[in-house]
mmCIF file of N, CA and C in Angstrom:
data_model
loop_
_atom_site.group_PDB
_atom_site.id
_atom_site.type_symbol
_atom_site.label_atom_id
_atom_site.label_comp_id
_atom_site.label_asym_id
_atom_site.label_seq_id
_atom_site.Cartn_x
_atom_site.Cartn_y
_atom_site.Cartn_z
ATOM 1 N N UNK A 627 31.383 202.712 -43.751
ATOM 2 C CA UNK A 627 31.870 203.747 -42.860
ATOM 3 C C UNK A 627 31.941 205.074 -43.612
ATOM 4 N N UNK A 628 31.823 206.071 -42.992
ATOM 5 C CA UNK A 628 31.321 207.722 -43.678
ATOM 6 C C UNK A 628 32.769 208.137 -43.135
ATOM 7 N N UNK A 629 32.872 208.650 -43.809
ATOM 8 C CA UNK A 629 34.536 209.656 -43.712
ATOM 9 C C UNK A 629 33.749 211.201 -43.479
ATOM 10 N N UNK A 630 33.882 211.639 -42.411
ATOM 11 C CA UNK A 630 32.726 213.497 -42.711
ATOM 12 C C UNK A 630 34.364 214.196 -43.269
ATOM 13 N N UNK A 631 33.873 215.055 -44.376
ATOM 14 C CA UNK A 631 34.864 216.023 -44.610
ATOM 15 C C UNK A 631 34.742 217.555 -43.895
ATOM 16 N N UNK A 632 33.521 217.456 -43.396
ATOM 17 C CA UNK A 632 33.933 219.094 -41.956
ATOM 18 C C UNK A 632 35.068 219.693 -42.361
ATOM 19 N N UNK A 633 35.955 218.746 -41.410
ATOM 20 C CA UNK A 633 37.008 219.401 -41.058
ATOM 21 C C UNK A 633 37.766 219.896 -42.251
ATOM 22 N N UNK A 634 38.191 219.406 -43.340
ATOM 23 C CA UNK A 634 38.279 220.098 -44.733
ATOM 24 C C UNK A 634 37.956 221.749 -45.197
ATOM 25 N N UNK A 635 36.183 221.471 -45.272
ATOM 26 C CA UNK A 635 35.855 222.785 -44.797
ATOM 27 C C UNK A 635 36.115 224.005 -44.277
ATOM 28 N N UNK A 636 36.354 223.833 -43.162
ATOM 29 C CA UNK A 636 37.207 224.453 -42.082
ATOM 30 C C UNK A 636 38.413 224.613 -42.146
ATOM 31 N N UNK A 637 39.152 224.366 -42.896
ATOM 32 C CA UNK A 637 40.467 224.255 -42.672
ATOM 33 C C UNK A 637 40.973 225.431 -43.459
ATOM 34 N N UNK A 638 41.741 226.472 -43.098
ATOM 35 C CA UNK A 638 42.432 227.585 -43.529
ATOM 36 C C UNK A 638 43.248 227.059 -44.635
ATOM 37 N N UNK A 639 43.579 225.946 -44.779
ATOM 38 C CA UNK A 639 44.351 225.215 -46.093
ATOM 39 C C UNK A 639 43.465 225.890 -46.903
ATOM 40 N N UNK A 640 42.502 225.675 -47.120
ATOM 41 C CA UNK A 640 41.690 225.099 -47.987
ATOM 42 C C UNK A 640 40.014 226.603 -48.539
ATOM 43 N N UNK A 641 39.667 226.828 -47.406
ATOM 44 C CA UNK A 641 38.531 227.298 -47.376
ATOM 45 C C UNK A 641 38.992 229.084 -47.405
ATOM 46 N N UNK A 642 37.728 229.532 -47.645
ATOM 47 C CA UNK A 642 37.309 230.960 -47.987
ATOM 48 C C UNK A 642 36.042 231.444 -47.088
ATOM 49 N N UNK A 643 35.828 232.566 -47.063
ATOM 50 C CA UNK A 643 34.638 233.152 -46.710
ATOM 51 C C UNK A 643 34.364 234.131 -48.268
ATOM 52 N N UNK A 644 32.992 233.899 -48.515
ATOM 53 C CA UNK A 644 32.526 234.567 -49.800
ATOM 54 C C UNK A 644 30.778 234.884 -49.347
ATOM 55 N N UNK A 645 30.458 235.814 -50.113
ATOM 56 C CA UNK A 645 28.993 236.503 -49.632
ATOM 57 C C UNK A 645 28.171 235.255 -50.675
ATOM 58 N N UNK A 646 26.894 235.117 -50.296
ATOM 59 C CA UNK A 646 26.008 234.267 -50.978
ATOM 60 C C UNK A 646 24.527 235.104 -50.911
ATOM 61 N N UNK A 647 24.258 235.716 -52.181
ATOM 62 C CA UNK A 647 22.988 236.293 -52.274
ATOM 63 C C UNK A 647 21.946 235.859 -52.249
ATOM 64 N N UNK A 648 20.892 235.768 -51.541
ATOM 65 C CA UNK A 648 19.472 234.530 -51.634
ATOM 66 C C UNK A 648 18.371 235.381 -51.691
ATOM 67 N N UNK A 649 17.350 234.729 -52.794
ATOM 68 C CA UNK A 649 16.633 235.621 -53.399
ATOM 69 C C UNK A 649 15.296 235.171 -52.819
ATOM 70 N N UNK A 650 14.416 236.222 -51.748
ATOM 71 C CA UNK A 650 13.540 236.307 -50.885
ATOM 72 C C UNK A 650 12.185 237.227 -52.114
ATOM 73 N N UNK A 651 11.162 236.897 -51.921
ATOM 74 C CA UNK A 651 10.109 237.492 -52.506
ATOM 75 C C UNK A 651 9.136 236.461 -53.132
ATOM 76 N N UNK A 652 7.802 237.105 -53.603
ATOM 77 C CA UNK A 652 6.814 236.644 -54.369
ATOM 78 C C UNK A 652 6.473 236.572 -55.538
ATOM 79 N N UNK A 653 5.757 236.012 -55.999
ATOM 80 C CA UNK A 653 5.256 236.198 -57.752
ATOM 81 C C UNK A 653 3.536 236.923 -57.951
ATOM 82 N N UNK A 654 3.944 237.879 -58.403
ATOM 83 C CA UNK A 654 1.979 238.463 -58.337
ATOM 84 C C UNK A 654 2.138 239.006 -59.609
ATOM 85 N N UNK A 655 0.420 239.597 -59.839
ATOM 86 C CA UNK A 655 0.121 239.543 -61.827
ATOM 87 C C UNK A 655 1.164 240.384 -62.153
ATOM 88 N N UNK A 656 2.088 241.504 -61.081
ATOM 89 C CA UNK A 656 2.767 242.149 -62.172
ATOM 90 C C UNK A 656 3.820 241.639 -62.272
ATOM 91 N N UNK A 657 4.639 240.493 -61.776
ATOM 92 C CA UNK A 657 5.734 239.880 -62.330
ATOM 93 C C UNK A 657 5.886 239.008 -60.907
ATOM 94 N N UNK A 658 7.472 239.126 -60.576
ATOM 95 C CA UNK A 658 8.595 238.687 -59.213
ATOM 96 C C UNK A 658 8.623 239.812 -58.683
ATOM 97 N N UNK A 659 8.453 239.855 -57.222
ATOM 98 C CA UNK A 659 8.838 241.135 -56.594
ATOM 99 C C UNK A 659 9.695 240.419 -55.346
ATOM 100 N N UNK A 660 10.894 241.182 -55.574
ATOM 101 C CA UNK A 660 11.787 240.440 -54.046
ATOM 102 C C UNK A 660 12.950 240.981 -54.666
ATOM 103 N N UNK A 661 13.687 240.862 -53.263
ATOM 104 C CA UNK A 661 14.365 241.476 -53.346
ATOM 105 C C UNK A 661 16.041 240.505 -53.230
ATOM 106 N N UNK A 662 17.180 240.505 -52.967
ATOM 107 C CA UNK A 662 18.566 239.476 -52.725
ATOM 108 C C UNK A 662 18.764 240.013 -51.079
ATOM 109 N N UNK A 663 18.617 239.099 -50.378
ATOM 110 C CA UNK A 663 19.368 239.342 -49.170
ATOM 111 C C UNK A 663 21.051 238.429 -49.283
ATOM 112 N N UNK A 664 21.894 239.510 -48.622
ATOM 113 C CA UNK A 664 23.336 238.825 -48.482
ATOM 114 C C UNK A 664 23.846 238.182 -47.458
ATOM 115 N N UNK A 665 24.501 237.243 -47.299
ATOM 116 C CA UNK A 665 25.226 236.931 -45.865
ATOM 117 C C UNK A 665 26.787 235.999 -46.532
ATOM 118 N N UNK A 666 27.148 235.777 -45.199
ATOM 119 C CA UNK A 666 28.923 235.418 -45.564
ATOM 120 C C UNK A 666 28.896 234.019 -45.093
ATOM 121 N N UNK A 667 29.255 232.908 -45.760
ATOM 122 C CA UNK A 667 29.260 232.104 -45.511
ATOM 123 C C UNK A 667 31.086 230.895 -45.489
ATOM 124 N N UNK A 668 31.598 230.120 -44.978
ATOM 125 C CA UNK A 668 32.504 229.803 -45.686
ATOM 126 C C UNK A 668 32.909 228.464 -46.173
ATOM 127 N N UNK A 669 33.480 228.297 -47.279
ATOM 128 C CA UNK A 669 33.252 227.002 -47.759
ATOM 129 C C UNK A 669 34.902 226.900 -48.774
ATOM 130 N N UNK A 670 34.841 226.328 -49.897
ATOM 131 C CA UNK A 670 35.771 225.825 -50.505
ATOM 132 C C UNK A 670 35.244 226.063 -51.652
ATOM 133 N N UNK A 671 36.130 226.989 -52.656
ATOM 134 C CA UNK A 671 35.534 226.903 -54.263
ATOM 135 C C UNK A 671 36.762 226.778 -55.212
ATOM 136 N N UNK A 672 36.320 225.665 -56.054
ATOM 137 C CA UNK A 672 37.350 225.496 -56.878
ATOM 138 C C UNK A 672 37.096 225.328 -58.584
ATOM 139 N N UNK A 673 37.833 225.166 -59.153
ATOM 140 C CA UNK A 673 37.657 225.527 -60.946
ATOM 141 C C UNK A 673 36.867 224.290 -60.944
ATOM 142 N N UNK A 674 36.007 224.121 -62.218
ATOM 143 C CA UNK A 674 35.171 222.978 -62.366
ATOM 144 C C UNK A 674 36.226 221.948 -63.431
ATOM 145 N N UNK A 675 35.728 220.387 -63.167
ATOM 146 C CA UNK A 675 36.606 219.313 -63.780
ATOM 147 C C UNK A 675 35.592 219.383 -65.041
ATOM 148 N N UNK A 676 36.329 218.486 -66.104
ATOM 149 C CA UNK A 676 35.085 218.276 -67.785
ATOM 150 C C UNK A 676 33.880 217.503 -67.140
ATOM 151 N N UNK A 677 34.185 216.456 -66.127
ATOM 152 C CA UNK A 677 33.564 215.573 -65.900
ATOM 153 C C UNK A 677 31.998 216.519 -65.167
ATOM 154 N N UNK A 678 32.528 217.547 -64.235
ATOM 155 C CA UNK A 678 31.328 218.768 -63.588
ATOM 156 C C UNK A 678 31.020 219.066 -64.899
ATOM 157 N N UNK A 679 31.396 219.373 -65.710
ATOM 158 C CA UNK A 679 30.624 220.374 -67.090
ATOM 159 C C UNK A 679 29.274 219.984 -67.603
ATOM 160 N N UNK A 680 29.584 218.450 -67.719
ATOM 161 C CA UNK A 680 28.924 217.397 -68.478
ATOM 162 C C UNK A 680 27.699 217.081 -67.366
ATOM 163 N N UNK A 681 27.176 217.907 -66.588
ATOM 164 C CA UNK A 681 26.255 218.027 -65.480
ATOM 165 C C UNK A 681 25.036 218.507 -66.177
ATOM 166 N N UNK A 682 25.721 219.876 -66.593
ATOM 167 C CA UNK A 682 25.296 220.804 -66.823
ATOM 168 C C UNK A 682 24.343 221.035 -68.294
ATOM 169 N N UNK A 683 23.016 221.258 -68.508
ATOM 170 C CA UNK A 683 22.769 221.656 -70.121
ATOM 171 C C UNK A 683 23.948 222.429 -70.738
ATOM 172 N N UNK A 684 23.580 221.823 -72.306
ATOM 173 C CA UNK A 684 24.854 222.455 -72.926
ATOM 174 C C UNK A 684 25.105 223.629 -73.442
ATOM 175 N N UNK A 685 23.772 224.620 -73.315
ATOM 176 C CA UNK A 685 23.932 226.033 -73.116
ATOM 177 C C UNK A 685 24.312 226.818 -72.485
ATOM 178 N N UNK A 686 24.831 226.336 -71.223
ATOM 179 C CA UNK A 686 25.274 226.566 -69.890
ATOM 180 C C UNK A 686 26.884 225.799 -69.874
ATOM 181 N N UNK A 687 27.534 224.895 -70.537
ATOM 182 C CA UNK A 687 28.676 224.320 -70.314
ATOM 183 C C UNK A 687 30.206 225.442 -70.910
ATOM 184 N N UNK A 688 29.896 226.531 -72.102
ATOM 185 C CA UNK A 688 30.995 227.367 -72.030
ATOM 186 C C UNK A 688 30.937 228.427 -71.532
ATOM 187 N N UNK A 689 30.166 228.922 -70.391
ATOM 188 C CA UNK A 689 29.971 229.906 -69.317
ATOM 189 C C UNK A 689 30.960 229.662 -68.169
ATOM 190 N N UNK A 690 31.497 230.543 -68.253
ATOM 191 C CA UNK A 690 32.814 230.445 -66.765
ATOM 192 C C UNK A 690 31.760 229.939 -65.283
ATOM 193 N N UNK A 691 32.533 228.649 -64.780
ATOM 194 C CA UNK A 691 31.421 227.842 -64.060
ATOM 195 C C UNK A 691 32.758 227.643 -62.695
ATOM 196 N N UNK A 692 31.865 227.634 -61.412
ATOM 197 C CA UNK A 692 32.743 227.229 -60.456
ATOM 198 C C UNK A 692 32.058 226.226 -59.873
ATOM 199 N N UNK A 693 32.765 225.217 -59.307
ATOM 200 C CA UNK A 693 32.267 224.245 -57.853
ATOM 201 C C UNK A 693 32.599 224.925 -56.419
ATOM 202 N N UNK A 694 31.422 224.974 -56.098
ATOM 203 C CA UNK A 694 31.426 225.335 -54.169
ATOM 204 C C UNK A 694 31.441 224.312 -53.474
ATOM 205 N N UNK A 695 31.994 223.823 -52.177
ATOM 206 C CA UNK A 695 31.576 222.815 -51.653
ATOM 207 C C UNK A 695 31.341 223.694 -50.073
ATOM 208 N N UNK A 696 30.474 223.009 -49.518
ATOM 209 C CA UNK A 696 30.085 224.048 -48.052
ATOM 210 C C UNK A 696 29.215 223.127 -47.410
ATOM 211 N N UNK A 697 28.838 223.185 -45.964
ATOM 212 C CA UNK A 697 28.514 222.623 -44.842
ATOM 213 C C UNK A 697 27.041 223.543 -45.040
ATOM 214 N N UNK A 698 27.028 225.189 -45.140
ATOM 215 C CA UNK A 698 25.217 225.217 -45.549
ATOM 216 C C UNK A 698 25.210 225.215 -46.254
ATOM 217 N N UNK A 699 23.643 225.045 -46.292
ATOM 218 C CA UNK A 699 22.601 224.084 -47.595
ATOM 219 C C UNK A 699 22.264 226.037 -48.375
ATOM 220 N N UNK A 700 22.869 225.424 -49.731
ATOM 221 C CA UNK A 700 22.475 226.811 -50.585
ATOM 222 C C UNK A 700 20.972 226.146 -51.070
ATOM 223 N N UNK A 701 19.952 227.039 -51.998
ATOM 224 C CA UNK A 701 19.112 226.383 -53.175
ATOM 225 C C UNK A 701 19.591 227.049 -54.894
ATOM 226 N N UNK A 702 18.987 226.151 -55.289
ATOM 227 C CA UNK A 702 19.148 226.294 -57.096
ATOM 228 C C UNK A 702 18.825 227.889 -57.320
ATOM 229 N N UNK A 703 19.652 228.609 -57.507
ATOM 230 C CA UNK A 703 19.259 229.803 -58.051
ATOM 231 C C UNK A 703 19.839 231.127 -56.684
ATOM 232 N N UNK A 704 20.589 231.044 -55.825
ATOM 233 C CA UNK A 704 21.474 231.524 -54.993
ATOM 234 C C UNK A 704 22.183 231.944 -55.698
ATOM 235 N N UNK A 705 22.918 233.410 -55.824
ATOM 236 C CA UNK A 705 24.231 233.444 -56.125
ATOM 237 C C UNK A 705 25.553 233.947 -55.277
ATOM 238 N N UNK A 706 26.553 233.148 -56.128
ATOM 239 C CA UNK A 706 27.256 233.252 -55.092
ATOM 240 C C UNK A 706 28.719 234.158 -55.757
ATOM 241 N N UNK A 707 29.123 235.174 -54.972
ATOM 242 C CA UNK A 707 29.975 235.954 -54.949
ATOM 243 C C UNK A 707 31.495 235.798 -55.043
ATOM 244 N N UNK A 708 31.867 235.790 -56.428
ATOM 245 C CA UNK A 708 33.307 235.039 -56.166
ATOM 246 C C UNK A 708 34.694 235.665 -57.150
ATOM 247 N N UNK A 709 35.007 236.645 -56.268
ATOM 248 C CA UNK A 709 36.292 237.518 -57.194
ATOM 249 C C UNK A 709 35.824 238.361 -57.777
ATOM 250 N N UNK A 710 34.808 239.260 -57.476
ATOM 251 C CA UNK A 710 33.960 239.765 -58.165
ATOM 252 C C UNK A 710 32.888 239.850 -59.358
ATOM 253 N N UNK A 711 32.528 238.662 -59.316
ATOM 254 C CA UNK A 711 31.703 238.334 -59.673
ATOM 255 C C UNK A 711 30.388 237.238 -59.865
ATOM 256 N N UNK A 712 29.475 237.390 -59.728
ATOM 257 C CA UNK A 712 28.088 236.867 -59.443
ATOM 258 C C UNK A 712 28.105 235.271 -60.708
ATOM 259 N N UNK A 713 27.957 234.563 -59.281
ATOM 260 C CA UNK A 713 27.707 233.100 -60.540
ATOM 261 C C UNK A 713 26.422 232.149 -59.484
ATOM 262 N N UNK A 714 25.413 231.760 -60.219
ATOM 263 C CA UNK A 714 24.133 231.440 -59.592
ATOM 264 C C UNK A 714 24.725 230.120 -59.929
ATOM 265 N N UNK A 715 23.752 229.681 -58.805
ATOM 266 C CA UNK A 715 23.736 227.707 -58.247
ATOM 267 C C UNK A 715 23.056 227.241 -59.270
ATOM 268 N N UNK A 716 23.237 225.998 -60.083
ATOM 269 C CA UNK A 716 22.425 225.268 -60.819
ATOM 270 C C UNK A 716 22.610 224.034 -60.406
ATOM 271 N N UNK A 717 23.237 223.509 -59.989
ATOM 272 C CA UNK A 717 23.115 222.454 -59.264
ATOM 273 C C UNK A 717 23.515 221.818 -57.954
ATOM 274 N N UNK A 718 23.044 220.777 -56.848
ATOM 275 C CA UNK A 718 22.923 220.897 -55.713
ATOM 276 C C UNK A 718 23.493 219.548 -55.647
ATOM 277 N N UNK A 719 24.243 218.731 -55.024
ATOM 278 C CA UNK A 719 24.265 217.524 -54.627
ATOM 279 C C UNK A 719 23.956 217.449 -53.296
ATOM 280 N N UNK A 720 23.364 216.759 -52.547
ATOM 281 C CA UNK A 720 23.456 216.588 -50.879
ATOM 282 C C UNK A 720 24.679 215.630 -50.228
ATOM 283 N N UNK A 721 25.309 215.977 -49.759
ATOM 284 C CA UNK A 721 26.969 214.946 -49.480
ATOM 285 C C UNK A 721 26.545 215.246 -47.602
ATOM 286 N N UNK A 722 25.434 215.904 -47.030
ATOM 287 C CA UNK A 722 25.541 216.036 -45.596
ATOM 288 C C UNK A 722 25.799 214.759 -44.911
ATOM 289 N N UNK A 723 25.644 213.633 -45.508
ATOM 290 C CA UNK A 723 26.046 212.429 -44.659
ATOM 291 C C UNK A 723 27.931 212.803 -44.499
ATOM 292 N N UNK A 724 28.206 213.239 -45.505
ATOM 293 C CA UNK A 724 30.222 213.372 -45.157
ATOM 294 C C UNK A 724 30.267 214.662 -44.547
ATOM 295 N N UNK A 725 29.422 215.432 -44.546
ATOM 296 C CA UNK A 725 29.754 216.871 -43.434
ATOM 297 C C UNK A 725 29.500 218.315 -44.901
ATOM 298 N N UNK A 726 28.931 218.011 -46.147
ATOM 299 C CA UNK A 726 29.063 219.195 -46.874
ATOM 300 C C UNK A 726 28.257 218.860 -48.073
ATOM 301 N N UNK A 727 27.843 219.962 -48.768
ATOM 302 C CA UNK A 727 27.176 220.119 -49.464
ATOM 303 C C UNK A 727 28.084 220.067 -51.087
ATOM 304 N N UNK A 728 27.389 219.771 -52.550
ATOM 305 C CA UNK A 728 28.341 220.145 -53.363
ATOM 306 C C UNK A 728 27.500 220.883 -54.901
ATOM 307 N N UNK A 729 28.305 222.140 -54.670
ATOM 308 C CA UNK A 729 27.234 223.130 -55.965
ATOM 309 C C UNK A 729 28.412 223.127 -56.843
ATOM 310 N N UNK A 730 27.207 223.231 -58.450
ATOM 311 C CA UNK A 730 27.828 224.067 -59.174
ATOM 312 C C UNK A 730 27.211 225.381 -59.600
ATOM 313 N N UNK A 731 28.225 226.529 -59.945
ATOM 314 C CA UNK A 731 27.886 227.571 -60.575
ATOM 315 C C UNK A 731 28.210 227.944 -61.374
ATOM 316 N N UNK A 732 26.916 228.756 -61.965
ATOM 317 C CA UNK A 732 27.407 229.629 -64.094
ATOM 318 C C UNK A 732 27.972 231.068 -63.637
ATOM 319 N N UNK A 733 28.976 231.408 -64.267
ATOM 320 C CA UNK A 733 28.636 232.663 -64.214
ATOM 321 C C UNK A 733 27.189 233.729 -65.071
ATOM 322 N N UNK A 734 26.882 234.418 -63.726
ATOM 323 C CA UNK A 734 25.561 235.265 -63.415
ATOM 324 C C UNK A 734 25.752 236.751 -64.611
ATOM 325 N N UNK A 735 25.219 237.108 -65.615
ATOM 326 C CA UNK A 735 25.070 238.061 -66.103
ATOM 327 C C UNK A 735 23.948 239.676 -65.554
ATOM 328 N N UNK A 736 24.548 241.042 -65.479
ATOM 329 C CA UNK A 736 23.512 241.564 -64.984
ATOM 330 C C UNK A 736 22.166 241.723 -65.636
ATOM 331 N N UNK A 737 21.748 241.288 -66.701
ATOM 332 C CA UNK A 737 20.681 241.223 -67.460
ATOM 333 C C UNK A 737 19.833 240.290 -67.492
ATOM 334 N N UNK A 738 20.616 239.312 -66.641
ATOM 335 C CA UNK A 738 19.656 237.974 -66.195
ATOM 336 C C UNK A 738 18.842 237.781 -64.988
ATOM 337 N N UNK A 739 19.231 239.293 -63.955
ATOM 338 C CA UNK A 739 18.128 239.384 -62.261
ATOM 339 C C UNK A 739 16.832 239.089 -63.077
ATOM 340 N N UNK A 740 16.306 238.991 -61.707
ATOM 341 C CA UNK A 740 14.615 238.428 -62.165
ATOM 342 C C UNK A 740 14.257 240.325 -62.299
ATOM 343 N N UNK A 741 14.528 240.800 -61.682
ATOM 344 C CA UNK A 741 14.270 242.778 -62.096
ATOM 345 C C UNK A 741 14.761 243.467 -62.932
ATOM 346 N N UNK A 742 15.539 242.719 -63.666
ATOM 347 C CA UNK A 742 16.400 243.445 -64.462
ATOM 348 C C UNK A 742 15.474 243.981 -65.690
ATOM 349 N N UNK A 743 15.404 245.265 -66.409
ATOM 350 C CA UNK A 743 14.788 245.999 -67.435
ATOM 351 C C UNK A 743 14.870 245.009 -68.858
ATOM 352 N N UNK A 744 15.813 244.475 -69.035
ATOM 353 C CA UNK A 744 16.725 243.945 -70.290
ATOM 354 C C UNK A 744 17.282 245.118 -70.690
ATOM 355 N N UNK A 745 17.344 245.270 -72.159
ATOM 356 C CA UNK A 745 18.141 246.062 -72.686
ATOM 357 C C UNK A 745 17.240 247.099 -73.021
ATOM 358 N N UNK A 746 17.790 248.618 -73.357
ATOM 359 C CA UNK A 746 17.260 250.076 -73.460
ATOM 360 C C UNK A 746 16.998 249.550 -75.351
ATOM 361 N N UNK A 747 16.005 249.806 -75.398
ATOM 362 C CA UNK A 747 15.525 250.093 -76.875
ATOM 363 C C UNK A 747 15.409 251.457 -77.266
ATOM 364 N N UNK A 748 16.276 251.896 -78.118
ATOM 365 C CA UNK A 748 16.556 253.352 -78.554
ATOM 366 C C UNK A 748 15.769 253.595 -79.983
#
């Protein structure tokens, strides 16, 4: 028997509305060209357990990391907007048989967009 957690989701206990950036565009000889479209989505985000860490490569495990859980389907590399600041999806579980989805996220540096210059060489 499936227990759906929906209603969880939904529940003002519990849940948030936060913007989720999704990154639309192509790859041609001169690089990535695209651009982030935004929209508001709402779901549940909470601090990550050791046990979430240990998901994660270990270059990525002392980076301030959150768990999302949400009813839409994000992909790997979404970021998502949280207290001001940008932390991209690296990983996806599918839980839609219980009513929700379950991500984790790194926190997102601005030097890491796919457009980003890197750094000014003086």
């Amino acid at each position: 028997m499936r227990i759906n957690q929906l209603g969880r989701i939904y529940s003002s206990k519990f849940n948030r509305q936060f913007e989720v950036k999704r990154l639309y565009g192509e790859h041609t000889a001169w690089g990535f060209d695209g651009e982030y479209v935004s929209e508001v989505i709402t779901g549940i985000i909470t601090p990550t357990s050791p046990s979430d860490m240990q998901v994660l490569p270990e270059q990525e495990r002392y980076l301030p990391t959150i768990v999302v859980f949400t009813k839409d389907s994000l992909a790997i590399g979404d970021i998502v907007v949280f207290n001001g600041h940008d932390y991209k999806v690296k990983t996806k579980e599918d839980w839609s048989d219980y009513g929700y989805f379950h991500y984790l996220a790194v926190r997102y540096s601005e030097t890491a967009h796919p457009d980003s210059g890197g750094f000014d060489i003086t």
